[in-house]
Amino acid sequence: MTARMPEVQSLPVTLFDELAAHGKLSFPSELQPKLTDVIAKIQSNGVQKVYRIKDALYIAHACEQGKLRDTGGPNIEHQLEVMEMVASLGIPNEAVYLTTALHDTPENTAPNKKPVKMGDFHYSVQAEDLGIRFGGQVGRDIDFLSKVKKANDADINDKTYLKIFESLAQSVDVILIKLADRLHNMRTIRALSPEKQLKKAEETLLLYVKLAHKLGLHAWANELAALSLLVL
């Protein structure tokens, strides 16, 4: 007899409370000093409600359900590193950090991946759910980043991809998140298979280096180019 797939539902608006009630909220102890440091940097940029950013990171970690990066570390380490890079630009916009914390959550909890199990139910946390919890702009920006990843995975040519990227962007800030995301992935690229390394390096050289230069982030562009050439 074939086992029936569990019904997947959208997580309710009381996202944080639901996860807390089911004992899902925690944070890796080895990353607590890093979390404290990153939050302090964000606060120094003029962001006042930093507790919301911590909430978002805790939710993201809970939804990853023990998922590890190819490097072997907790997946949430990636969001912290990306957030630190974004904070280094002095951005005072709270929504940018919320989006950074949660940008992988819809993919991680998709019905065909690993929905969050709480009690007898399985939940998929999508961009619109996060928008209800953290604000419409956050939901839209997470949706944008998901569309960019899908375009990335489609293996289309660089000019078409860049056109999609720029036409979908809601703001420059969200493009900065994607650039920081790619930079951290390139810094840890050696953990990937040779095939994946080659694809990411080619894509980075063709697309992300150009985009970083276009935004005046020449140090990021140069590092992206150097890391790509190490692989190629």
mmCIF file with all atom_site columns, C-alpha atoms in Angstrom:
data_model
loop_
_atom_site.group_PDB
_atom_site.id
_atom_site.type_symbol
_atom_site.label_atom_id
_atom_site.label_alt_id
_atom_site.label_comp_id
_atom_site.label_asym_id
_atom_site.label_entity_id
_atom_site.label_seq_id
_atom_site.pdbx_PDB_ins_code
_atom_site.Cartn_x
_atom_site.Cartn_y
_atom_site.Cartn_z
_atom_site.occupancy
_atom_site.B_iso_or_equiv
_atom_site.pdbx_formal_charge
_atom_site.auth_seq_id
_atom_site.auth_comp_id
_atom_site.auth_asym_id
_atom_site.auth_atom_id
_atom_site.pdbx_PDB_model_num
ATOM 1   C CA . MET A 1 1   ? 0.000  0.000  0.000   1.00 0.00 ? 1   MET A CA 1
ATOM 2   C CA . THR A 1 2   ? 1.441  3.349  -1.069  1.00 0.00 ? 2   THR A CA 1
ATOM 3   C CA . ALA A 1 3   ? 1.856  5.857  1.775   1.00 0.00 ? 3   ALA A CA 1
ATOM 4   C CA . ARG A 1 4   ? -0.225 8.990  1.310   1.00 0.00 ? 4   ARG A CA 1
ATOM 5   C CA . MET A 1 5   ? 1.734  12.223 1.024   1.00 0.00 ? 5   MET A CA 1
ATOM 6   C CA . PRO A 1 6   ? 0.942  14.628 3.891   1.00 0.00 ? 6   PRO A CA 1
ATOM 7   C CA . GLU A 1 7   ? -1.236 17.605 3.066   1.00 0.00 ? 7   GLU A CA 1
ATOM 8   C CA . VAL A 1 8   ? 0.862  20.759 3.010   1.00 0.00 ? 8   VAL A CA 1
ATOM 9   C CA . GLN A 1 9   ? -0.687 23.977 4.292   1.00 0.00 ? 9   GLN A CA 1
ATOM 10  C CA . SER A 1 10  ? 0.425  27.597 4.491   1.00 0.00 ? 10  SER A CA 1
ATOM 11  C CA . LEU A 1 11  ? 1.817  28.522 7.881   1.00 0.00 ? 11  LEU A CA 1
ATOM 12  C CA . PRO A 1 12  ? -0.516 30.861 9.774   1.00 0.00 ? 12  PRO A CA 1
ATOM 13  C CA . VAL A 1 13  ? 0.111  34.562 10.338  1.00 0.00 ? 13  VAL A CA 1
ATOM 14  C CA . THR A 1 14  ? 1.157  33.791 13.911  1.00 0.00 ? 14  THR A CA 1
ATOM 15  C CA . LEU A 1 15  ? 4.314  32.268 12.452  1.00 0.00 ? 15  LEU A CA 1
ATOM 16  C CA . PHE A 1 16  ? 6.696  32.994 15.312  1.00 0.00 ? 16  PHE A CA 1
ATOM 17  C CA . ASP A 1 17  ? 4.204  31.919 17.971  1.00 0.00 ? 17  ASP A CA 1
ATOM 18  C CA . GLU A 1 18  ? 3.389  28.659 16.174  1.00 0.00 ? 18  GLU A CA 1
ATOM 19  C CA . LEU A 1 19  ? 7.042  27.698 15.831  1.00 0.00 ? 19  LEU A CA 1
ATOM 20  C CA . ALA A 1 20  ? 7.730  28.617 19.472  1.00 0.00 ? 20  ALA A CA 1
ATOM 21  C CA . ALA A 1 21  ? 4.744  26.592 20.693  1.00 0.00 ? 21  ALA A CA 1
ATOM 22  C CA . HIS A 1 22  ? 6.112  23.493 18.960  1.00 0.00 ? 22  HIS A CA 1
ATOM 23  C CA . GLY A 1 23  ? 9.625  23.945 20.322  1.00 0.00 ? 23  GLY A CA 1
ATOM 24  C CA . LYS A 1 24  ? 11.065 24.780 16.911  1.00 0.00 ? 24  LYS A CA 1
ATOM 25  C CA . LEU A 1 25  ? 12.860 28.013 17.828  1.00 0.00 ? 25  LEU A CA 1
ATOM 26  C CA . SER A 1 26  ? 16.534 27.848 18.641  1.00 0.00 ? 26  SER A CA 1
ATOM 27  C CA . PHE A 1 27  ? 19.826 29.095 17.230  1.00 0.00 ? 27  PHE A CA 1
ATOM 28  C CA . PRO A 1 28  ? 23.206 27.351 16.930  1.00 0.00 ? 28  PRO A CA 1
ATOM 29  C CA . SER A 1 29  ? 25.268 28.203 20.009  1.00 0.00 ? 29  SER A CA 1
ATOM 30  C CA . GLU A 1 30  ? 28.461 28.458 17.955  1.00 0.00 ? 30  GLU A CA 1
ATOM 31  C CA . LEU A 1 31  ? 26.876 31.242 15.900  1.00 0.00 ? 31  LEU A CA 1
ATOM 32  C CA . GLN A 1 32  ? 25.562 33.320 18.819  1.00 0.00 ? 32  GLN A CA 1
ATOM 33  C CA . PRO A 1 33  ? 28.668 35.600 18.957  1.00 0.00 ? 33  PRO A CA 1
ATOM 34  C CA . LYS A 1 34  ? 28.376 36.184 15.211  1.00 0.00 ? 34  LYS A CA 1
ATOM 35  C CA . LEU A 1 35  ? 24.671 36.943 15.579  1.00 0.00 ? 35  LEU A CA 1
ATOM 36  C CA . THR A 1 36  ? 25.371 39.494 18.326  1.00 0.00 ? 36  THR A CA 1
ATOM 37  C CA . ASP A 1 37  ? 28.051 41.175 16.209  1.00 0.00 ? 37  ASP A CA 1
ATOM 38  C CA . VAL A 1 38  ? 25.908 41.362 13.056  1.00 0.00 ? 38  VAL A CA 1
ATOM 39  C CA . ILE A 1 39  ? 22.889 42.730 14.936  1.00 0.00 ? 39  ILE A CA 1
ATOM 40  C CA . ALA A 1 40  ? 25.124 45.407 16.521  1.00 0.00 ? 40  ALA A CA 1
ATOM 41  C CA . LYS A 1 41  ? 26.340 46.459 13.061  1.00 0.00 ? 41  LYS A CA 1
ATOM 42  C CA . ILE A 1 42  ? 22.780 46.693 11.773  1.00 0.00 ? 42  ILE A CA 1
ATOM 43  C CA . GLN A 1 43  ? 21.756 48.754 14.791  1.00 0.00 ? 43  GLN A CA 1
ATOM 44  C CA . SER A 1 44  ? 24.678 51.117 14.164  1.00 0.00 ? 44  SER A CA 1
ATOM 45  C CA . ASN A 1 45  ? 23.222 51.716 10.683  1.00 0.00 ? 45  ASN A CA 1
ATOM 46  C CA . GLY A 1 46  ? 20.138 53.248 12.296  1.00 0.00 ? 46  GLY A CA 1
ATOM 47  C CA . VAL A 1 47  ? 17.798 50.246 12.314  1.00 0.00 ? 47  VAL A CA 1
ATOM 48  C CA . GLN A 1 48  ? 15.768 50.400 15.514  1.00 0.00 ? 48  GLN A CA 1
ATOM 49  C CA . LYS A 1 49  ? 13.612 47.240 15.591  1.00 0.00 ? 49  LYS A CA 1
ATOM 50  C CA . VAL A 1 50  ? 16.481 44.781 15.439  1.00 0.00 ? 50  VAL A CA 1
ATOM 51  C CA . TYR A 1 51  ? 14.441 42.264 17.452  1.00 0.00 ? 51  TYR A CA 1
ATOM 52  C CA . ARG A 1 52  ? 12.386 41.689 14.282  1.00 0.00 ? 52  ARG A CA 1
ATOM 53  C CA . ILE A 1 53  ? 15.558 40.761 12.407  1.00 0.00 ? 53  ILE A CA 1
ATOM 54  C CA . LYS A 1 54  ? 16.502 38.298 15.147  1.00 0.00 ? 54  LYS A CA 1
ATOM 55  C CA . ASP A 1 55  ? 12.970 36.859 14.966  1.00 0.00 ? 55  ASP A CA 1
ATOM 56  C CA . ALA A 1 56  ? 13.388 36.424 11.203  1.00 0.00 ? 56  ALA A CA 1
ATOM 57  C CA . LEU A 1 57  ? 16.711 34.622 11.639  1.00 0.00 ? 57  LEU A CA 1
ATOM 58  C CA . TYR A 1 58  ? 15.233 32.296 14.252  1.00 0.00 ? 58  TYR A CA 1
ATOM 59  C CA . ILE A 1 59  ? 12.297 31.534 11.948  1.00 0.00 ? 59  ILE A CA 1
ATOM 60  C CA . ALA A 1 60  ? 14.630 30.900 9.003   1.00 0.00 ? 60  ALA A CA 1
ATOM 61  C CA . HIS A 1 61  ? 16.742 28.538 11.084  1.00 0.00 ? 61  HIS A CA 1
ATOM 62  C CA . ALA A 1 62  ? 13.670 26.686 12.368  1.00 0.00 ? 62  ALA A CA 1
ATOM 63  C CA . CYS A 1 63  ? 12.373 26.238 8.823   1.00 0.00 ? 63  CYS A CA 1
ATOM 64  C CA . GLU A 1 64  ? 15.696 24.786 7.695   1.00 0.00 ? 64  GLU A CA 1
ATOM 65  C CA . GLN A 1 65  ? 15.136 21.859 10.081  1.00 0.00 ? 65  GLN A CA 1
ATOM 66  C CA . GLY A 1 66  ? 18.776 20.918 10.497  1.00 0.00 ? 66  GLY A CA 1
ATOM 67  C CA . LYS A 1 67  ? 19.778 21.516 6.877   1.00 0.00 ? 67  LYS A CA 1
ATOM 68  C CA . LEU A 1 68  ? 23.539 21.902 6.440   1.00 0.00 ? 68  LEU A CA 1
ATOM 69  C CA . ARG A 1 69  ? 25.515 23.774 3.811   1.00 0.00 ? 69  ARG A CA 1
ATOM 70  C CA . ASP A 1 70  ? 27.871 21.906 1.516   1.00 0.00 ? 70  ASP A CA 1
ATOM 71  C CA . THR A 1 71  ? 30.653 23.194 3.788   1.00 0.00 ? 71  THR A CA 1
ATOM 72  C CA . GLY A 1 72  ? 29.138 21.173 6.659   1.00 0.00 ? 72  GLY A CA 1
ATOM 73  C CA . GLY A 1 73  ? 28.066 24.178 8.757   1.00 0.00 ? 73  GLY A CA 1
ATOM 74  C CA . PRO A 1 74  ? 24.503 25.185 9.692   1.00 0.00 ? 74  PRO A CA 1
ATOM 75  C CA . ASN A 1 75  ? 22.657 26.696 6.745   1.00 0.00 ? 75  ASN A CA 1
ATOM 76  C CA . ILE A 1 76  ? 21.767 29.821 8.759   1.00 0.00 ? 76  ILE A CA 1
ATOM 77  C CA . GLU A 1 77  ? 25.478 30.708 8.781   1.00 0.00 ? 77  GLU A CA 1
ATOM 78  C CA . HIS A 1 78  ? 25.035 31.728 5.144   1.00 0.00 ? 78  HIS A CA 1
ATOM 79  C CA . GLN A 1 79  ? 22.285 34.239 5.970   1.00 0.00 ? 79  GLN A CA 1
ATOM 80  C CA . LEU A 1 80  ? 24.431 35.731 8.735   1.00 0.00 ? 80  LEU A CA 1
ATOM 81  C CA . GLU A 1 81  ? 27.407 36.162 6.414   1.00 0.00 ? 81  GLU A CA 1
ATOM 82  C CA . VAL A 1 82  ? 25.250 37.731 3.699   1.00 0.00 ? 82  VAL A CA 1
ATOM 83  C CA . MET A 1 83  ? 23.621 40.008 6.255   1.00 0.00 ? 83  MET A CA 1
ATOM 84  C CA . GLU A 1 84  ? 27.011 41.153 7.521   1.00 0.00 ? 84  GLU A CA 1
ATOM 85  C CA . MET A 1 85  ? 28.070 42.077 3.970   1.00 0.00 ? 85  MET A CA 1
ATOM 86  C CA . VAL A 1 86  ? 24.865 44.023 3.404   1.00 0.00 ? 86  VAL A CA 1
ATOM 87  C CA . ALA A 1 87  ? 25.305 45.797 6.760   1.00 0.00 ? 87  ALA A CA 1
ATOM 88  C CA . SER A 1 88  ? 28.848 46.794 5.747   1.00 0.00 ? 88  SER A CA 1
ATOM 89  C CA . LEU A 1 89  ? 27.246 49.020 3.091   1.00 0.00 ? 89  LEU A CA 1
ATOM 90  C CA . GLY A 1 90  ? 25.540 51.071 5.822   1.00 0.00 ? 90  GLY A CA 1
ATOM 91  C CA . ILE A 1 91  ? 21.988 50.287 4.693   1.00 0.00 ? 91  ILE A CA 1
ATOM 92  C CA . PRO A 1 92  ? 19.428 51.607 7.241   1.00 0.00 ? 92  PRO A CA 1
ATOM 93  C CA . ASN A 1 93  ? 16.413 49.774 5.773   1.00 0.00 ? 93  ASN A CA 1
ATOM 94  C CA . GLU A 1 94  ? 15.004 47.108 8.121   1.00 0.00 ? 94  GLU A CA 1
ATOM 95  C CA . ALA A 1 95  ? 13.209 45.320 5.266   1.00 0.00 ? 95  ALA A CA 1
ATOM 96  C CA . VAL A 1 96  ? 16.517 44.552 3.551   1.00 0.00 ? 96  VAL A CA 1
ATOM 97  C CA . TYR A 1 97  ? 17.781 42.595 6.564   1.00 0.00 ? 97  TYR A CA 1
ATOM 98  C CA . LEU A 1 98  ? 14.460 40.777 7.009   1.00 0.00 ? 98  LEU A CA 1
ATOM 99  C CA . THR A 1 99  ? 14.589 39.746 3.356   1.00 0.00 ? 99  THR A CA 1
ATOM 100 C CA . THR A 1 100 ? 18.200 38.625 3.748   1.00 0.00 ? 100 THR A CA 1
ATOM 101 C CA . ALA A 1 101 ? 17.290 36.439 6.721   1.00 0.00 ? 101 ALA A CA 1
ATOM 102 C CA . LEU A 1 102 ? 14.366 34.772 4.968   1.00 0.00 ? 102 LEU A CA 1
ATOM 103 C CA . HIS A 1 103 ? 15.331 34.696 1.288   1.00 0.00 ? 103 HIS A CA 1
ATOM 104 C CA . ASP A 1 104 ? 15.851 30.894 1.216   1.00 0.00 ? 104 ASP A CA 1
ATOM 105 C CA . THR A 1 105 ? 12.869 29.959 3.403   1.00 0.00 ? 105 THR A CA 1
ATOM 106 C CA . PRO A 1 106 ? 10.227 29.459 0.649   1.00 0.00 ? 106 PRO A CA 1
ATOM 107 C CA . GLU A 1 107 ? 12.551 27.140 -1.278  1.00 0.00 ? 107 GLU A CA 1
ATOM 108 C CA . ASN A 1 108 ? 13.570 25.211 1.846   1.00 0.00 ? 108 ASN A CA 1
ATOM 109 C CA . THR A 1 109 ? 9.951  24.533 2.865   1.00 0.00 ? 109 THR A CA 1
ATOM 110 C CA . ALA A 1 110 ? 8.410  24.030 -0.598  1.00 0.00 ? 110 ALA A CA 1
ATOM 111 C CA . PRO A 1 111 ? 5.896  21.149 -0.820  1.00 0.00 ? 111 PRO A CA 1
ATOM 112 C CA . ASN A 1 112 ? 8.352  19.161 -2.966  1.00 0.00 ? 112 ASN A CA 1
ATOM 113 C CA . LYS A 1 113 ? 11.238 19.820 -0.553  1.00 0.00 ? 113 LYS A CA 1
ATOM 114 C CA . LYS A 1 114 ? 10.808 19.644 3.226   1.00 0.00 ? 114 LYS A CA 1
ATOM 115 C CA . PRO A 1 115 ? 7.705  21.362 4.634   1.00 0.00 ? 115 PRO A CA 1
ATOM 116 C CA . VAL A 1 116 ? 7.843  22.205 8.339   1.00 0.00 ? 116 VAL A CA 1
ATOM 117 C CA . LYS A 1 117 ? 6.156  19.537 10.483  1.00 0.00 ? 117 LYS A CA 1
ATOM 118 C CA . MET A 1 118 ? 4.260  20.768 13.539  1.00 0.00 ? 118 MET A CA 1
ATOM 119 C CA . GLY A 1 119 ? 1.923  18.367 15.250  1.00 0.00 ? 119 GLY A CA 1
ATOM 120 C CA . ASP A 1 120 ? -0.126 16.525 12.645  1.00 0.00 ? 120 ASP A CA 1
ATOM 121 C CA . PHE A 1 121 ? 0.356  19.179 9.970   1.00 0.00 ? 121 PHE A CA 1
ATOM 122 C CA . HIS A 1 122 ? 2.997  20.060 7.399   1.00 0.00 ? 122 HIS A CA 1
ATOM 123 C CA . TYR A 1 123 ? 3.517  23.694 6.472   1.00 0.00 ? 123 TYR A CA 1
ATOM 124 C CA . SER A 1 124 ? 5.095  25.429 3.505   1.00 0.00 ? 124 SER A CA 1
ATOM 125 C CA . VAL A 1 125 ? 6.313  28.970 4.258   1.00 0.00 ? 125 VAL A CA 1
ATOM 126 C CA . GLN A 1 126 ? 5.956  31.048 1.123   1.00 0.00 ? 126 GLN A CA 1
ATOM 127 C CA . ALA A 1 127 ? 6.813  34.652 0.249   1.00 0.00 ? 127 ALA A CA 1
ATOM 128 C CA . GLU A 1 128 ? 3.233  35.854 0.754   1.00 0.00 ? 128 GLU A CA 1
ATOM 129 C CA . ASP A 1 129 ? 3.141  34.285 4.248   1.00 0.00 ? 129 ASP A CA 1
ATOM 130 C CA . LEU A 1 130 ? 6.355  36.082 5.163   1.00 0.00 ? 130 LEU A CA 1
ATOM 131 C CA . GLY A 1 131 ? 4.936  39.281 3.694   1.00 0.00 ? 131 GLY A CA 1
ATOM 132 C CA . ILE A 1 132 ? 1.938  39.043 6.023   1.00 0.00 ? 132 ILE A CA 1
ATOM 133 C CA . ARG A 1 133 ? 4.238  38.482 9.018   1.00 0.00 ? 133 ARG A CA 1
ATOM 134 C CA . PHE A 1 134 ? 6.975  40.995 8.179   1.00 0.00 ? 134 PHE A CA 1
ATOM 135 C CA . GLY A 1 135 ? 5.442  43.431 5.691   1.00 0.00 ? 135 GLY A CA 1
ATOM 136 C CA . GLY A 1 136 ? 4.481  43.488 2.031   1.00 0.00 ? 136 GLY A CA 1
ATOM 137 C CA . GLN A 1 137 ? 7.847  44.783 0.833   1.00 0.00 ? 137 GLN A CA 1
ATOM 138 C CA . VAL A 1 138 ? 9.637  41.842 2.423   1.00 0.00 ? 138 VAL A CA 1
ATOM 139 C CA . GLY A 1 139 ? 7.248  39.398 0.781   1.00 0.00 ? 139 GLY A CA 1
ATOM 140 C CA . ARG A 1 140 ? 7.689  41.016 -2.637  1.00 0.00 ? 140 ARG A CA 1
ATOM 141 C CA . ASP A 1 141 ? 11.469 41.090 -2.355  1.00 0.00 ? 141 ASP A CA 1
ATOM 142 C CA . ILE A 1 142 ? 11.636 37.422 -1.320  1.00 0.00 ? 142 ILE A CA 1
ATOM 143 C CA . ASP A 1 143 ? 9.384  36.558 -4.258  1.00 0.00 ? 143 ASP A CA 1
ATOM 144 C CA . PHE A 1 144 ? 11.732 38.520 -6.561  1.00 0.00 ? 144 PHE A CA 1
ATOM 145 C CA . LEU A 1 145 ? 14.770 36.609 -5.298  1.00 0.00 ? 145 LEU A CA 1
ATOM 146 C CA . SER A 1 146 ? 12.950 33.305 -5.833  1.00 0.00 ? 146 SER A CA 1
ATOM 147 C CA . LYS A 1 147 ? 12.209 34.287 -9.441  1.00 0.00 ? 147 LYS A CA 1
ATOM 148 C CA . VAL A 1 148 ? 15.840 35.241 -9.981  1.00 0.00 ? 148 VAL A CA 1
ATOM 149 C CA . LYS A 1 149 ? 16.964 31.824 -8.725  1.00 0.00 ? 149 LYS A CA 1
ATOM 150 C CA . LYS A 1 150 ? 14.523 30.081 -11.063 1.00 0.00 ? 150 LYS A CA 1
ATOM 151 C CA . ALA A 1 151 ? 15.836 32.119 -13.985 1.00 0.00 ? 151 ALA A CA 1
ATOM 152 C CA . ASN A 1 152 ? 19.362 31.211 -12.867 1.00 0.00 ? 152 ASN A CA 1
ATOM 153 C CA . ASP A 1 153 ? 18.540 27.512 -12.788 1.00 0.00 ? 153 ASP A CA 1
ATOM 154 C CA . ALA A 1 154 ? 16.998 27.697 -16.254 1.00 0.00 ? 154 ALA A CA 1
ATOM 155 C CA . ASP A 1 155 ? 20.488 28.126 -17.745 1.00 0.00 ? 155 ASP A CA 1
ATOM 156 C CA . ILE A 1 156 ? 19.508 30.982 -20.041 1.00 0.00 ? 156 ILE A CA 1
ATOM 157 C CA . ASN A 1 157 ? 22.043 33.241 -21.696 1.00 0.00 ? 157 ASN A CA 1
ATOM 158 C CA . ASP A 1 158 ? 23.637 36.066 -19.753 1.00 0.00 ? 158 ASP A CA 1
ATOM 159 C CA . LYS A 1 159 ? 21.956 38.978 -21.583 1.00 0.00 ? 159 LYS A CA 1
ATOM 160 C CA . THR A 1 160 ? 18.472 37.528 -21.122 1.00 0.00 ? 160 THR A CA 1
ATOM 161 C CA . TYR A 1 161 ? 19.164 36.787 -17.470 1.00 0.00 ? 161 TYR A CA 1
ATOM 162 C CA . LEU A 1 162 ? 20.436 40.294 -16.800 1.00 0.00 ? 162 LEU A CA 1
ATOM 163 C CA . LYS A 1 163 ? 17.344 41.745 -18.480 1.00 0.00 ? 163 LYS A CA 1
ATOM 164 C CA . ILE A 1 164 ? 15.065 39.594 -16.293 1.00 0.00 ? 164 ILE A CA 1
ATOM 165 C CA . PHE A 1 165 ? 17.061 40.521 -13.200 1.00 0.00 ? 165 PHE A CA 1
ATOM 166 C CA . GLU A 1 166 ? 16.838 44.255 -13.793 1.00 0.00 ? 166 GLU A CA 1
ATOM 167 C CA . SER A 1 167 ? 13.179 44.263 -14.904 1.00 0.00 ? 167 SER A CA 1
ATOM 168 C CA . LEU A 1 168 ? 12.003 42.277 -11.876 1.00 0.00 ? 168 LEU A CA 1
ATOM 169 C CA . ALA A 1 169 ? 13.957 44.250 -9.290  1.00 0.00 ? 169 ALA A CA 1
ATOM 170 C CA . GLN A 1 170 ? 11.841 46.234 -6.845  1.00 0.00 ? 170 GLN A CA 1
ATOM 171 C CA . SER A 1 171 ? 14.824 48.188 -5.540  1.00 0.00 ? 171 SER A CA 1
ATOM 172 C CA . VAL A 1 172 ? 18.589 48.397 -5.682  1.00 0.00 ? 172 VAL A CA 1
ATOM 173 C CA . ASP A 1 173 ? 18.725 47.093 -2.109  1.00 0.00 ? 173 ASP A CA 1
ATOM 174 C CA . VAL A 1 174 ? 17.365 43.694 -3.093  1.00 0.00 ? 174 VAL A CA 1
ATOM 175 C CA . ILE A 1 175 ? 19.924 43.389 -5.888  1.00 0.00 ? 175 ILE A CA 1
ATOM 176 C CA . LEU A 1 176 ? 22.587 44.039 -3.254  1.00 0.00 ? 176 LEU A CA 1
ATOM 177 C CA . ILE A 1 177 ? 21.274 41.038 -1.306  1.00 0.00 ? 177 ILE A CA 1
ATOM 178 C CA . LYS A 1 178 ? 21.652 38.839 -4.372  1.00 0.00 ? 178 LYS A CA 1
ATOM 179 C CA . LEU A 1 179 ? 25.191 40.089 -4.983  1.00 0.00 ? 179 LEU A CA 1
ATOM 180 C CA . ALA A 1 180 ? 26.176 39.462 -1.349  1.00 0.00 ? 180 ALA A CA 1
ATOM 181 C CA . ASP A 1 181 ? 24.537 36.042 -1.552  1.00 0.00 ? 181 ASP A CA 1
ATOM 182 C CA . ARG A 1 182 ? 26.603 35.178 -4.621  1.00 0.00 ? 182 ARG A CA 1
ATOM 183 C CA . LEU A 1 183 ? 29.812 36.534 -3.084  1.00 0.00 ? 183 LEU A CA 1
ATOM 184 C CA . HIS A 1 184 ? 29.463 34.322 -0.019  1.00 0.00 ? 184 HIS A CA 1
ATOM 185 C CA . ASN A 1 185 ? 28.642 31.321 -2.202  1.00 0.00 ? 185 ASN A CA 1
ATOM 186 C CA . MET A 1 186 ? 31.765 31.993 -4.256  1.00 0.00 ? 186 MET A CA 1
ATOM 187 C CA . ARG A 1 187 ? 33.897 32.244 -1.105  1.00 0.00 ? 187 ARG A CA 1
ATOM 188 C CA . THR A 1 188 ? 32.782 28.714 -0.187  1.00 0.00 ? 188 THR A CA 1
ATOM 189 C CA . ILE A 1 189 ? 32.604 27.314 -3.725  1.00 0.00 ? 189 ILE A CA 1
ATOM 190 C CA . ARG A 1 190 ? 35.233 24.617 -3.140  1.00 0.00 ? 190 ARG A CA 1
ATOM 191 C CA . ALA A 1 191 ? 32.646 22.646 -1.148  1.00 0.00 ? 191 ALA A CA 1
ATOM 192 C CA . LEU A 1 192 ? 30.662 22.057 -4.368  1.00 0.00 ? 192 LEU A CA 1
ATOM 193 C CA . SER A 1 193 ? 31.184 19.386 -7.008  1.00 0.00 ? 193 SER A CA 1
ATOM 194 C CA . PRO A 1 194 ? 33.512 20.332 -9.899  1.00 0.00 ? 194 PRO A CA 1
ATOM 195 C CA . GLU A 1 195 ? 30.524 20.598 -12.263 1.00 0.00 ? 195 GLU A CA 1
ATOM 196 C CA . LYS A 1 196 ? 28.653 22.981 -9.983  1.00 0.00 ? 196 LYS A CA 1
ATOM 197 C CA . GLN A 1 197 ? 31.799 25.014 -9.376  1.00 0.00 ? 197 GLN A CA 1
ATOM 198 C CA . LEU A 1 198 ? 32.295 25.484 -13.107 1.00 0.00 ? 198 LEU A CA 1
ATOM 199 C CA . LYS A 1 199 ? 28.677 26.537 -13.703 1.00 0.00 ? 199 LYS A CA 1
ATOM 200 C CA . LYS A 1 200 ? 28.678 29.046 -10.846 1.00 0.00 ? 200 LYS A CA 1
ATOM 201 C CA . ALA A 1 201 ? 32.058 30.487 -11.807 1.00 0.00 ? 201 ALA A CA 1
ATOM 202 C CA . GLU A 1 202 ? 31.038 31.018 -15.437 1.00 0.00 ? 202 GLU A CA 1
ATOM 203 C CA . GLU A 1 203 ? 27.722 32.536 -14.410 1.00 0.00 ? 203 GLU A CA 1
ATOM 204 C CA . THR A 1 204 ? 29.415 34.820 -11.878 1.00 0.00 ? 204 THR A CA 1
ATOM 205 C CA . LEU A 1 205 ? 31.949 36.094 -14.385 1.00 0.00 ? 205 LEU A CA 1
ATOM 206 C CA . LEU A 1 206 ? 29.315 36.719 -17.049 1.00 0.00 ? 206 LEU A CA 1
ATOM 207 C CA . LEU A 1 207 ? 26.635 38.275 -14.856 1.00 0.00 ? 207 LEU A CA 1
ATOM 208 C CA . TYR A 1 208 ? 27.426 39.179 -11.281 1.00 0.00 ? 208 TYR A CA 1
ATOM 209 C CA . VAL A 1 209 ? 30.781 40.837 -11.890 1.00 0.00 ? 209 VAL A CA 1
ATOM 210 C CA . LYS A 1 210 ? 29.128 43.141 -14.444 1.00 0.00 ? 210 LYS A CA 1
ATOM 211 C CA . LEU A 1 211 ? 26.244 43.895 -12.122 1.00 0.00 ? 211 LEU A CA 1
ATOM 212 C CA . ALA A 1 212 ? 28.534 44.693 -9.190  1.00 0.00 ? 212 ALA A CA 1
ATOM 213 C CA . HIS A 1 213 ? 30.594 47.086 -11.328 1.00 0.00 ? 213 HIS A CA 1
ATOM 214 C CA . LYS A 1 214 ? 27.376 48.690 -12.578 1.00 0.00 ? 214 LYS A CA 1
ATOM 215 C CA . LEU A 1 215 ? 26.368 49.467 -8.985  1.00 0.00 ? 215 LEU A CA 1
ATOM 216 C CA . GLY A 1 216 ? 29.798 50.829 -8.108  1.00 0.00 ? 216 GLY A CA 1
ATOM 217 C CA . LEU A 1 217 ? 30.707 47.856 -5.888  1.00 0.00 ? 217 LEU A CA 1
ATOM 218 C CA . HIS A 1 218 ? 34.114 47.454 -7.473  1.00 0.00 ? 218 HIS A CA 1
ATOM 219 C CA . ALA A 1 219 ? 35.710 45.606 -4.541  1.00 0.00 ? 219 ALA A CA 1
ATOM 220 C CA . TRP A 1 220 ? 32.929 43.000 -4.656  1.00 0.00 ? 220 TRP A CA 1
ATOM 221 C CA . ALA A 1 221 ? 33.210 42.800 -8.451  1.00 0.00 ? 221 ALA A CA 1
ATOM 222 C CA . ASN A 1 222 ? 36.960 42.254 -8.297  1.00 0.00 ? 222 ASN A CA 1
ATOM 223 C CA . GLU A 1 223 ? 36.651 39.547 -5.651  1.00 0.00 ? 223 GLU A CA 1
ATOM 224 C CA . LEU A 1 224 ? 33.889 37.801 -7.616  1.00 0.00 ? 224 LEU A CA 1
ATOM 225 C CA . ALA A 1 225 ? 36.058 37.865 -10.732 1.00 0.00 ? 225 ALA A CA 1
ATOM 226 C CA . ALA A 1 226 ? 39.137 36.569 -8.876  1.00 0.00 ? 226 ALA A CA 1
ATOM 227 C CA . LEU A 1 227 ? 37.189 33.719 -7.248  1.00 0.00 ? 227 LEU A CA 1
ATOM 228 C CA . SER A 1 228 ? 35.657 32.774 -10.599 1.00 0.00 ? 228 SER A CA 1
ATOM 229 C CA . LEU A 1 229 ? 39.025 32.689 -12.352 1.00 0.00 ? 229 LEU A CA 1
ATOM 230 C CA . LEU A 1 230 ? 40.439 30.409 -9.639  1.00 0.00 ? 230 LEU A CA 1
ATOM 231 C CA . VAL A 1 231 ? 37.863 27.834 -10.739 1.00 0.00 ? 231 VAL A CA 1
ATOM 232 C CA . LEU A 1 232 ? 38.079 28.441 -14.482 1.00 0.00 ? 232 LEU A CA 1
#
